[in-house]
């Protein structure tokens, strides 16, 4: 495992950034507005997961874009920093949508090496079912996972 990288004020207390580490992230929209009910906004969130500036920093393993938040299972690439990667991604989505859409801050959890990543991905992509938006994961359009 690579050396921990601390980025001062950009990291909340206890947050650390390790190249190669897998993180489960949650971002919430400003005021919990259902911005991603709009197809264009949801597609911006998805397309920017694969934007060059984001793609060179992280490997996306799974994601789901919910109406007022999103979950992202990702792995930091070498020399990448968690806070910088998140800032770049969220900025690109906001620019694409044409508005400030994110609530300040985000939730992150570093997954242990012994955790089952496929189960973590299943939990993330089942969010629309648990929220009562759809009956089956396949009925929801805004998700993906490398295992599917």
PDB file of C-alpha atoms in Angstrom:
ATOM      1  CA  UNK A   1       0.000   0.000   0.000  1.00  0.00           C
ATOM      2  CA  UNK A   2       1.282   3.461  -0.879  1.00  0.00           C
ATOM      3  CA  UNK A   3       2.159   6.146   1.623  1.00  0.00           C
ATOM      4  CA  UNK A   4      -0.739   8.197   2.994  1.00  0.00           C
ATOM      5  CA  UNK A   5      -1.065  11.633   1.440  1.00  0.00           C
ATOM      6  CA  UNK A   6      -2.494  14.399   3.600  1.00  0.00           C
ATOM      7  CA  UNK A   7      -3.676  17.508   1.800  1.00  0.00           C
ATOM      8  CA  UNK A   8      -4.123  19.893   4.698  1.00  0.00           C
ATOM      9  CA  UNK A   9      -7.410  21.744   4.857  1.00  0.00           C
ATOM     10  CA  UNK A  10      -8.819  19.926   1.828  1.00  0.00           C
ATOM     11  CA  UNK A  11      -9.255  16.774   3.868  1.00  0.00           C
ATOM     12  CA  UNK A  12     -11.758  16.620   6.700  1.00  0.00           C
ATOM     13  CA  UNK A  13     -10.510  15.420  10.050  1.00  0.00           C
ATOM     14  CA  UNK A  14      -9.609  11.766   9.754  1.00  0.00           C
ATOM     15  CA  UNK A  15      -9.773  11.694   5.944  1.00  0.00           C
ATOM     16  CA  UNK A  16      -6.736  10.342   4.188  1.00  0.00           C
ATOM     17  CA  UNK A  17      -5.797   9.797   0.589  1.00  0.00           C
ATOM     18  CA  UNK A  18      -3.883   6.696  -0.494  1.00  0.00           C
ATOM     19  CA  UNK A  19      -3.024   5.907  -4.110  1.00  0.00           C
ATOM     20  CA  UNK A  20      -4.467   2.510  -5.009  1.00  0.00           C
ATOM     21  CA  UNK A  21      -7.064   2.706  -2.225  1.00  0.00           C
ATOM     22  CA  UNK A  22     -10.703   1.958  -3.038  1.00  0.00           C
ATOM     23  CA  UNK A  23     -13.227   4.478  -1.720  1.00  0.00           C
ATOM     24  CA  UNK A  24     -16.987   4.558  -1.468  1.00  0.00           C
ATOM     25  CA  UNK A  25     -18.050   8.184  -1.908  1.00  0.00           C
ATOM     26  CA  UNK A  26     -21.366   9.984  -1.524  1.00  0.00           C
ATOM     27  CA  UNK A  27     -22.078  13.478  -2.856  1.00  0.00           C
ATOM     28  CA  UNK A  28     -25.301  15.345  -2.092  1.00  0.00           C
ATOM     29  CA  UNK A  29     -26.874  18.084  -4.197  1.00  0.00           C
ATOM     30  CA  UNK A  30     -27.328  21.601  -2.844  1.00  0.00           C
ATOM     31  CA  UNK A  31     -30.395  21.678  -0.549  1.00  0.00           C
ATOM     32  CA  UNK A  32     -31.070  18.061  -1.560  1.00  0.00           C
ATOM     33  CA  UNK A  33     -32.629  19.412  -4.770  1.00  0.00           C
ATOM     34  CA  UNK A  34     -33.593  16.627  -7.190  1.00  0.00           C
ATOM     35  CA  UNK A  35     -31.284  17.949  -9.907  1.00  0.00           C
ATOM     36  CA  UNK A  36     -30.675  14.514 -11.381  1.00  0.00           C
ATOM     37  CA  UNK A  37     -34.368  13.954 -12.112  1.00  0.00           C
ATOM     38  CA  UNK A  38     -33.388  15.923 -15.208  1.00  0.00           C
ATOM     39  CA  UNK A  39     -31.963  13.497 -17.781  1.00  0.00           C
ATOM     40  CA  UNK A  40     -29.383  16.004 -19.068  1.00  0.00           C
ATOM     41  CA  UNK A  41     -28.020  16.643 -15.557  1.00  0.00           C
ATOM     42  CA  UNK A  42     -27.880  12.915 -14.778  1.00  0.00           C
ATOM     43  CA  UNK A  43     -26.024  12.238 -18.037  1.00  0.00           C
ATOM     44  CA  UNK A  44     -23.535  15.018 -17.205  1.00  0.00           C
ATOM     45  CA  UNK A  45     -22.801  13.284 -13.900  1.00  0.00           C
ATOM     46  CA  UNK A  46     -22.220   9.986 -15.705  1.00  0.00           C
ATOM     47  CA  UNK A  47     -20.244  11.347 -18.671  1.00  0.00           C
ATOM     48  CA  UNK A  48     -17.878  13.260 -16.408  1.00  0.00           C
ATOM     49  CA  UNK A  49     -16.945  10.089 -14.528  1.00  0.00           C
ATOM     50  CA  UNK A  50     -15.055   9.274 -17.723  1.00  0.00           C
ATOM     51  CA  UNK A  51     -13.745  12.747 -18.557  1.00  0.00           C
ATOM     52  CA  UNK A  52      -9.999  12.687 -19.221  1.00  0.00           C
ATOM     53  CA  UNK A  53      -9.156  14.831 -16.183  1.00  0.00           C
ATOM     54  CA  UNK A  54     -11.092  12.442 -13.923  1.00  0.00           C
ATOM     55  CA  UNK A  55     -10.180   9.220 -15.722  1.00  0.00           C
ATOM     56  CA  UNK A  56      -6.429   9.798 -15.340  1.00  0.00           C
ATOM     57  CA  UNK A  57      -6.855  10.074 -11.541  1.00  0.00           C
ATOM     58  CA  UNK A  58      -9.363   7.352 -10.680  1.00  0.00           C
ATOM     59  CA  UNK A  59     -10.784   4.067 -11.881  1.00  0.00           C
ATOM     60  CA  UNK A  60     -14.566   3.968 -11.612  1.00  0.00           C
ATOM     61  CA  UNK A  61     -15.773   0.611 -10.284  1.00  0.00           C
ATOM     62  CA  UNK A  62     -19.475   1.372  -9.752  1.00  0.00           C
ATOM     63  CA  UNK A  63     -21.817   4.321  -9.413  1.00  0.00           C
ATOM     64  CA  UNK A  64     -25.450   5.285  -9.114  1.00  0.00           C
ATOM     65  CA  UNK A  65     -26.825   8.768  -9.720  1.00  0.00           C
ATOM     66  CA  UNK A  66     -29.910   9.287  -7.556  1.00  0.00           C
ATOM     67  CA  UNK A  67     -32.256  12.299  -7.896  1.00  0.00           C
ATOM     68  CA  UNK A  68     -30.532  14.290  -5.106  1.00  0.00           C
ATOM     69  CA  UNK A  69     -27.212  12.536  -4.550  1.00  0.00           C
ATOM     70  CA  UNK A  70     -24.790  10.037  -6.024  1.00  0.00           C
ATOM     71  CA  UNK A  71     -22.680   7.122  -4.863  1.00  0.00           C
ATOM     72  CA  UNK A  72     -19.333   6.320  -6.460  1.00  0.00           C
ATOM     73  CA  UNK A  73     -17.101   3.320  -5.836  1.00  0.00           C
ATOM     74  CA  UNK A  74     -13.675   4.205  -7.177  1.00  0.00           C
ATOM     75  CA  UNK A  75      -9.985   3.444  -6.887  1.00  0.00           C
ATOM     76  CA  UNK A  76      -7.346   6.174  -6.784  1.00  0.00           C
ATOM     77  CA  UNK A  77      -4.625   5.812  -9.383  1.00  0.00           C
ATOM     78  CA  UNK A  78      -0.915   6.414  -8.601  1.00  0.00           C
ATOM     79  CA  UNK A  79      -0.089   9.998  -7.614  1.00  0.00           C
ATOM     80  CA  UNK A  80      -3.802  10.856  -7.360  1.00  0.00           C
ATOM     81  CA  UNK A  81      -5.272  12.709  -4.417  1.00  0.00           C
ATOM     82  CA  UNK A  82      -8.812  12.021  -3.159  1.00  0.00           C
ATOM     83  CA  UNK A  83      -9.880  15.624  -2.516  1.00  0.00           C
ATOM     84  CA  UNK A  84      -8.431  16.890  -5.795  1.00  0.00           C
ATOM     85  CA  UNK A  85     -10.050  14.079  -7.784  1.00  0.00           C
ATOM     86  CA  UNK A  86     -13.442  14.777  -6.201  1.00  0.00           C
ATOM     87  CA  UNK A  87     -13.083  18.545  -6.701  1.00  0.00           C
ATOM     88  CA  UNK A  88     -12.250  18.111 -10.392  1.00  0.00           C
ATOM     89  CA  UNK A  89     -15.139  15.710 -10.955  1.00  0.00           C
ATOM     90  CA  UNK A  90     -17.731  17.831  -9.157  1.00  0.00           C
ATOM     91  CA  UNK A  91     -16.517  20.979 -10.910  1.00  0.00           C
ATOM     92  CA  UNK A  92     -16.830  19.340 -14.341  1.00  0.00           C
ATOM     93  CA  UNK A  93     -20.394  18.216 -13.574  1.00  0.00           C
ATOM     94  CA  UNK A  94     -21.375  21.688 -12.331  1.00  0.00           C
ATOM     95  CA  UNK A  95     -19.874  23.302 -15.443  1.00  0.00           C
ATOM     96  CA  UNK A  96     -21.695  20.805 -17.674  1.00  0.00           C
ATOM     97  CA  UNK A  97     -25.024  21.455 -15.965  1.00  0.00           C
ATOM     98  CA  UNK A  98     -24.370  25.197 -15.844  1.00  0.00           C
ATOM     99  CA  UNK A  99     -25.018  25.681 -12.135  1.00  0.00           C
ATOM    100  CA  UNK A 100     -23.533  25.086  -8.717  1.00  0.00           C
ATOM    101  CA  UNK A 101     -25.229  21.821  -7.823  1.00  0.00           C
ATOM    102  CA  UNK A 102     -23.241  20.242  -4.995  1.00  0.00           C
ATOM    103  CA  UNK A 103     -23.573  20.604  -1.262  1.00  0.00           C
ATOM    104  CA  UNK A 104     -20.228  21.425   0.332  1.00  0.00           C
ATOM    105  CA  UNK A 105     -18.205  18.398   1.406  1.00  0.00           C
ATOM    106  CA  UNK A 106     -18.730  14.700   0.782  1.00  0.00           C
ATOM    107  CA  UNK A 107     -18.805  11.406   2.630  1.00  0.00           C
ATOM    108  CA  UNK A 108     -16.039   8.901   2.014  1.00  0.00           C
ATOM    109  CA  UNK A 109     -15.200   5.477   3.307  1.00  0.00           C
ATOM    110  CA  UNK A 110     -11.982   3.650   2.500  1.00  0.00           C
ATOM    111  CA  UNK A 111     -12.767  -0.012   1.906  1.00  0.00           C
ATOM    112  CA  UNK A 112     -10.658  -2.625   3.623  1.00  0.00           C
ATOM    113  CA  UNK A 113      -8.666  -4.952   1.404  1.00  0.00           C
ATOM    114  CA  UNK A 114     -10.686  -7.940   2.593  1.00  0.00           C
ATOM    115  CA  UNK A 115     -14.067  -6.385   1.747  1.00  0.00           C
ATOM    116  CA  UNK A 116     -15.993  -7.920  -1.129  1.00  0.00           C
ATOM    117  CA  UNK A 117     -16.001  -5.213  -3.800  1.00  0.00           C
ATOM    118  CA  UNK A 118     -18.777  -6.835  -5.824  1.00  0.00           C
ATOM    119  CA  UNK A 119     -21.014  -6.767  -2.733  1.00  0.00           C
ATOM    120  CA  UNK A 120     -20.135  -3.110  -2.141  1.00  0.00           C
ATOM    121  CA  UNK A 121     -21.031  -2.370  -5.776  1.00  0.00           C
ATOM    122  CA  UNK A 122     -24.309  -4.297  -5.491  1.00  0.00           C
ATOM    123  CA  UNK A 123     -25.211  -2.286  -2.405  1.00  0.00           C
ATOM    124  CA  UNK A 124     -24.512   0.973  -4.256  1.00  0.00           C
ATOM    125  CA  UNK A 125     -26.453   0.125  -7.406  1.00  0.00           C
ATOM    126  CA  UNK A 126     -29.420  -1.223  -5.416  1.00  0.00           C
ATOM    127  CA  UNK A 127     -29.991   2.265  -3.976  1.00  0.00           C
ATOM    128  CA  UNK A 128     -32.918   3.090  -6.310  1.00  0.00           C
ATOM    129  CA  UNK A 129     -34.689  -0.121  -5.239  1.00  0.00           C
ATOM    130  CA  UNK A 130     -34.198   0.615  -1.527  1.00  0.00           C
ATOM    131  CA  UNK A 131     -35.438   4.177  -2.110  1.00  0.00           C
ATOM    132  CA  UNK A 132     -38.609   2.838  -3.751  1.00  0.00           C
ATOM    133  CA  UNK A 133     -37.892   4.526  -7.095  1.00  0.00           C
ATOM    134  CA  UNK A 134     -37.940   1.242  -9.047  1.00  0.00           C
ATOM    135  CA  UNK A 135     -38.720  -2.404  -8.341  1.00  0.00           C
ATOM    136  CA  UNK A 136     -35.608  -3.786 -10.043  1.00  0.00           C
ATOM    137  CA  UNK A 137     -32.105  -2.368 -10.502  1.00  0.00           C
ATOM    138  CA  UNK A 138     -32.355  -2.918 -14.256  1.00  0.00           C
ATOM    139  CA  UNK A 139     -35.308  -0.523 -14.404  1.00  0.00           C
ATOM    140  CA  UNK A 140     -33.159   2.408 -13.258  1.00  0.00           C
ATOM    141  CA  UNK A 141     -31.055   4.055 -16.000  1.00  0.00           C
ATOM    142  CA  UNK A 142     -28.338   5.906 -14.069  1.00  0.00           C
ATOM    143  CA  UNK A 143     -25.922   3.287 -12.764  1.00  0.00           C
ATOM    144  CA  UNK A 144     -23.100   1.018 -13.861  1.00  0.00           C
ATOM    145  CA  UNK A 145     -20.566  -1.390 -12.401  1.00  0.00           C
ATOM    146  CA  UNK A 146     -17.523  -3.075 -13.906  1.00  0.00           C
ATOM    147  CA  UNK A 147     -18.861  -6.468 -12.798  1.00  0.00           C
ATOM    148  CA  UNK A 148     -22.006  -6.198 -14.934  1.00  0.00           C
TER     149      UNK A 148
END
